[in-house]
């Protein structure tokens, strides 16, 4: 049975989507915001996503881009706006198809089945869309760590849906740590790979780390995302 993730913040619309999909034999998971969607796509097997574009935390188009950064799962966008330019943008950004609200259950099922057939997710169909693929080693791929989302391609970082205002160097530092998330990186390596100036003093790194910490709402004394491993370096982790 295909597993479908419904991303919709309106509880009554969400409920009716869940009912229609369940009636048609889909296993349904649901979430009300963009970060929830990213978490589900990362964590569970999802064969298709029905993505509302008006979400409380992330702009739907941005959520789509971030999903595309970590998975090739088919995405059907549901938009209230019948705006051709926007729809073309969404299709270019990686949406597989779209629905303009209000849409019928019949239309949803038909479009979803077509998308699942195309991507080989319906029983009997060949191939795989590479669902749940691990993040690639491409340093430009978006990374989600706890509630922190770093998108090196767009050069944006959001914490719990709020965009962080970072200097160029702070962003480079955060993006490098995000790309090596969970692994300790030495200050020497940061100087070589972020600053590209191996003769700069270690204190330069400390100064930038401390301002990055402040923007992440933490300090060296009570860290959440940026953990210092004494004598070794620093690592970015999801807060416990
Ligand atoms: Ca909405």
CSV table of C-alpha atoms and ligand atoms in Angstrom, one decimal:
chain,number,residue,atom,x,y,z
A,1,UNK,CA,0.0,0.0,0.0
A,2,UNK,CA,1.5,3.4,-0.9
A,3,UNK,CA,2.3,5.6,2.0
A,4,UNK,CA,1.2,9.2,1.5
A,5,UNK,CA,2.3,12.2,3.6
A,6,UNK,CA,-0.3,15.0,3.9
A,7,UNK,CA,1.1,18.4,4.7
A,8,UNK,CA,-1.7,20.7,5.5
A,9,UNK,CA,-2.1,23.2,8.4
A,10,UNK,CA,-5.9,23.5,8.2
A,11,UNK,CA,-7.2,20.7,10.5
A,12,UNK,CA,-10.5,20.2,8.7
A,13,UNK,CA,-9.0,20.0,5.2
A,14,UNK,CA,-6.3,17.7,6.6
A,15,UNK,CA,-8.9,15.4,8.1
A,16,UNK,CA,-10.9,15.2,4.8
A,17,UNK,CA,-7.7,14.5,2.8
A,18,UNK,CA,-6.8,11.7,5.3
A,19,UNK,CA,-10.3,10.2,4.9
A,20,UNK,CA,-10.3,10.2,1.1
A,21,UNK,CA,-6.8,8.8,0.9
A,22,UNK,CA,-7.5,6.1,3.6
A,23,UNK,CA,-10.7,5.1,1.8
A,24,UNK,CA,-8.6,4.5,-1.3
A,25,UNK,CA,-6.2,2.2,0.4
A,26,UNK,CA,-3.3,4.6,1.2
A,27,UNK,CA,-1.4,4.5,4.4
A,28,UNK,CA,-1.5,8.2,5.5
A,29,UNK,CA,0.8,10.2,7.7
A,30,UNK,CA,0.2,13.9,8.2
A,31,UNK,CA,1.8,17.0,9.5
A,32,UNK,CA,0.7,20.7,9.8
A,33,UNK,CA,4.0,22.4,8.9
A,34,UNK,CA,7.0,22.4,6.6
A,35,UNK,CA,9.6,21.3,9.1
A,36,UNK,CA,7.3,18.4,10.1
A,37,UNK,CA,7.2,17.5,6.5
A,38,UNK,CA,11.0,17.5,6.3
A,39,UNK,CA,11.2,15.3,9.4
A,40,UNK,CA,8.7,12.8,8.1
A,41,UNK,CA,10.4,12.5,4.7
A,42,UNK,CA,13.7,12.0,6.4
A,43,UNK,CA,12.5,9.5,9.0
A,44,UNK,CA,9.8,7.4,7.4
A,45,UNK,CA,9.1,5.6,4.1
A,46,UNK,CA,6.9,8.1,2.1
A,47,UNK,CA,5.8,7.2,-1.4
A,48,UNK,CA,4.2,10.6,-2.2
A,49,UNK,CA,3.6,13.9,-0.6
A,50,UNK,CA,0.5,16.1,-0.9
A,51,UNK,CA,1.9,19.6,0.0
A,52,UNK,CA,-0.2,22.6,0.9
A,53,UNK,CA,1.6,25.8,-0.1
A,54,UNK,CA,0.3,28.0,2.6
A,55,UNK,CA,2.1,26.7,5.7
A,56,UNK,CA,2.6,28.5,9.0
A,57,UNK,CA,6.4,28.1,9.1
A,58,UNK,CA,7.9,27.7,5.7
A,59,UNK,CA,6.7,29.1,2.4
A,60,UNK,CA,5.4,26.0,0.5
A,61,UNK,CA,7.8,26.6,-2.4
A,62,UNK,CA,10.7,26.7,0.0
A,63,UNK,CA,9.4,23.5,1.7
A,64,UNK,CA,9.3,21.9,-1.7
A,65,UNK,CA,12.9,22.9,-2.5
A,66,UNK,CA,14.1,21.5,0.9
A,67,UNK,CA,12.2,18.2,0.3
A,68,UNK,CA,13.9,18.0,-3.1
A,69,UNK,CA,17.2,18.5,-1.4
A,70,UNK,CA,16.8,15.3,0.6
A,71,UNK,CA,14.5,13.1,-1.5
A,72,UNK,CA,13.1,12.5,-4.9
A,73,UNK,CA,9.7,11.5,-3.5
A,74,UNK,CA,6.8,12.6,-5.8
A,75,UNK,CA,5.2,15.8,-4.6
A,76,UNK,CA,1.7,17.0,-5.5
A,77,UNK,CA,1.3,20.6,-4.5
A,78,UNK,CA,-2.1,21.9,-3.4
A,79,UNK,CA,-2.4,25.6,-4.0
A,80,UNK,CA,-5.2,28.1,-3.4
A,81,UNK,CA,-3.8,30.3,-6.0
A,82,UNK,CA,-4.7,29.6,-9.6
A,83,UNK,CA,-1.6,31.6,-10.8
A,84,UNK,CA,0.0,30.2,-13.9
A,85,UNK,CA,3.4,31.8,-13.3
A,86,UNK,CA,3.5,30.3,-9.8
A,87,UNK,CA,2.4,26.9,-10.9
A,88,UNK,CA,5.1,26.8,-13.6
A,89,UNK,CA,7.7,27.9,-10.9
A,90,UNK,CA,6.6,25.0,-8.7
A,91,UNK,CA,6.8,22.5,-11.5
A,92,UNK,CA,10.3,23.8,-12.3
A,93,UNK,CA,11.2,23.5,-8.6
A,94,UNK,CA,10.4,19.8,-8.6
A,95,UNK,CA,6.7,19.4,-8.0
A,96,UNK,CA,5.3,16.4,-9.9
A,97,UNK,CA,1.8,17.8,-10.3
A,98,UNK,CA,-0.5,20.3,-8.7
A,99,UNK,CA,-4.1,20.7,-7.5
A,100,UNK,CA,-5.9,24.1,-7.3
A,101,UNK,CA,-8.1,24.4,-4.1
A,102,UNK,CA,-10.9,23.6,-3.7
A,103,UNK,CA,-10.4,20.2,-5.4
A,104,UNK,CA,-12.5,17.0,-5.2
A,105,UNK,CA,-11.4,13.8,-3.6
A,106,UNK,CA,-11.8,12.2,-7.1
A,107,UNK,CA,-9.3,14.6,-8.6
A,108,UNK,CA,-6.8,14.1,-5.8
A,109,UNK,CA,-6.9,10.3,-6.1
A,110,UNK,CA,-6.7,10.4,-9.9
A,111,UNK,CA,-3.7,12.8,-9.9
A,112,UNK,CA,-2.0,10.9,-7.1
A,113,UNK,CA,-2.4,7.6,-8.9
A,114,UNK,CA,-1.0,9.0,-12.1
A,115,UNK,CA,2.1,10.4,-10.2
A,116,UNK,CA,2.6,7.1,-8.4
A,117,UNK,CA,2.3,5.2,-11.6
A,118,UNK,CA,4.8,7.5,-13.3
A,119,UNK,CA,7.3,7.1,-10.5
A,120,UNK,CA,6.9,3.4,-10.2
A,121,UNK,CA,5.3,3.4,-6.7
A,122,UNK,CA,2.1,1.6,-7.6
A,123,UNK,CA,2.1,-2.2,-7.2
A,124,UNK,CA,3.4,-3.9,-10.3
A,125,UNK,CA,5.1,-0.8,-11.6
A,126,UNK,CA,8.9,-1.1,-12.2
A,127,UNK,CA,11.6,1.2,-10.8
A,128,UNK,CA,11.9,3.3,-7.7
A,129,UNK,CA,12.0,7.0,-7.2
A,130,UNK,CA,14.7,6.6,-4.6
A,131,UNK,CA,12.4,7.4,-1.7
A,132,UNK,CA,14.1,8.1,1.6
A,133,UNK,CA,17.5,8.4,0.0
A,134,UNK,CA,20.1,9.6,2.4
A,135,UNK,CA,21.3,13.2,2.0
A,136,UNK,CA,23.9,13.3,-0.7
A,137,UNK,CA,27.5,14.4,-0.1
A,138,UNK,CA,26.8,17.5,-2.2
A,139,UNK,CA,27.7,20.5,0.0
A,140,UNK,CA,24.9,22.5,-1.6
A,141,UNK,CA,22.1,20.2,-0.4
A,142,UNK,CA,19.9,21.6,2.4
A,143,UNK,CA,20.4,20.1,5.8
A,144,UNK,CA,17.9,19.8,8.7
A,145,UNK,CA,19.3,19.4,12.2
A,146,UNK,CA,16.6,19.5,14.9
A,147,UNK,CA,14.8,22.7,14.1
A,148,UNK,CA,17.7,24.3,12.3
A,149,UNK,CA,17.5,24.2,8.5
A,150,UNK,CA,20.5,25.3,6.5
A,151,UNK,CA,20.2,25.7,2.7
A,152,UNK,CA,23.6,26.4,1.3
A,153,UNK,CA,22.3,26.8,-2.3
A,154,UNK,CA,19.9,29.6,-1.2
A,155,UNK,CA,22.3,30.8,1.5
A,156,UNK,CA,19.6,30.8,4.1
A,157,UNK,CA,19.3,29.4,7.6
A,158,UNK,CA,16.1,29.1,9.6
A,159,UNK,CA,15.7,28.2,13.2
A,160,UNK,CA,12.2,27.0,14.1
A,161,UNK,CA,10.9,28.7,10.9
A,162,UNK,CA,12.6,32.1,11.7
A,163,UNK,CA,15.3,33.2,9.3
A,164,UNK,CA,18.7,33.8,10.9
A,165,UNK,CA,20.6,37.0,9.9
A,166,UNK,CA,24.1,35.7,9.5
A,167,UNK,CA,27.2,37.4,8.2
A,168,UNK,CA,28.9,35.7,5.2
A,169,UNK,CA,31.5,34.1,7.4
A,170,UNK,CA,29.0,32.9,10.0
A,171,UNK,CA,26.9,31.4,7.3
A,172,UNK,CA,29.9,29.6,5.7
A,173,UNK,CA,30.9,28.3,9.1
A,174,UNK,CA,27.4,27.0,9.9
A,175,UNK,CA,27.0,25.5,6.4
A,176,UNK,CA,30.3,23.7,6.8
A,177,UNK,CA,29.4,22.3,10.2
A,178,UNK,CA,25.9,21.3,8.9
A,179,UNK,CA,27.5,19.4,6.0
A,180,UNK,CA,29.6,17.5,8.6
A,181,UNK,CA,26.7,17.3,11.1
A,182,UNK,CA,27.4,14.9,14.0
A,183,UNK,CA,31.1,14.9,13.3
A,184,UNK,CA,33.7,16.8,15.2
A,185,UNK,CA,35.6,19.3,13.0
A,186,UNK,CA,38.9,20.8,14.2
A,187,UNK,CA,39.4,24.5,14.3
A,188,UNK,CA,42.4,24.0,12.1
A,189,UNK,CA,40.2,22.4,9.5
A,190,UNK,CA,37.7,25.2,9.8
A,191,UNK,CA,40.5,27.7,9.2
A,192,UNK,CA,41.7,25.8,6.1
A,193,UNK,CA,38.3,25.0,4.6
A,194,UNK,CA,36.0,27.9,5.7
A,195,UNK,CA,38.6,30.7,6.0
A,196,UNK,CA,41.0,29.2,3.5
A,197,UNK,CA,43.7,31.0,5.5
A,198,UNK,CA,45.6,28.4,7.6
A,199,UNK,CA,47.7,31.1,9.2
A,200,UNK,CA,44.8,32.9,10.8
A,201,UNK,CA,44.6,32.6,14.6
A,202,UNK,CA,42.3,30.0,16.2
A,203,UNK,CA,40.7,32.9,18.1
A,204,UNK,CA,39.1,34.1,14.8
A,205,UNK,CA,37.1,30.8,14.8
A,206,UNK,CA,36.2,31.3,18.5
A,207,UNK,CA,34.9,34.8,17.8
A,208,UNK,CA,32.7,33.7,14.9
A,209,UNK,CA,31.5,30.6,16.8
A,210,UNK,CA,30.5,32.8,19.7
A,211,UNK,CA,28.4,35.2,17.6
A,212,UNK,CA,26.9,32.2,15.8
A,213,UNK,CA,25.9,30.7,19.1
A,214,UNK,CA,24.3,34.0,20.2
A,215,UNK,CA,22.2,34.0,17.0
A,216,UNK,CA,21.2,30.4,17.7
A,217,UNK,CA,20.1,31.4,21.1
A,218,UNK,CA,22.8,29.5,23.0
A,219,UNK,CA,26.2,30.0,24.7
A,220,UNK,CA,29.3,28.0,25.1
A,221,UNK,CA,28.3,27.4,28.8
A,222,UNK,CA,24.9,26.0,27.7
A,223,UNK,CA,25.2,24.8,24.2
A,224,UNK,CA,22.4,23.2,22.2
A,225,UNK,CA,23.5,22.9,18.6
A,226,UNK,CA,27.2,23.7,18.7
A,227,UNK,CA,29.1,21.3,21.0
A,228,UNK,CA,32.7,21.9,21.8
A,229,UNK,CA,34.7,18.7,22.2
A,230,UNK,CA,37.6,19.9,24.3
A,231,UNK,CA,40.9,19.7,22.6
A,232,UNK,CA,39.4,18.3,19.4
A,233,UNK,CA,37.0,20.8,17.9
A,234,UNK,CA,33.4,21.5,17.4
A,235,UNK,CA,30.4,19.6,16.1
A,236,UNK,CA,26.9,20.5,15.1
A,237,UNK,CA,24.2,18.2,16.6
A,238,UNK,CA,20.4,18.2,17.1
A,239,UNK,CA,19.7,19.4,20.7
A,240,UNK,CA,18.6,16.7,23.1
B,1,LIG,CA1,-2.7,26.3,4.5
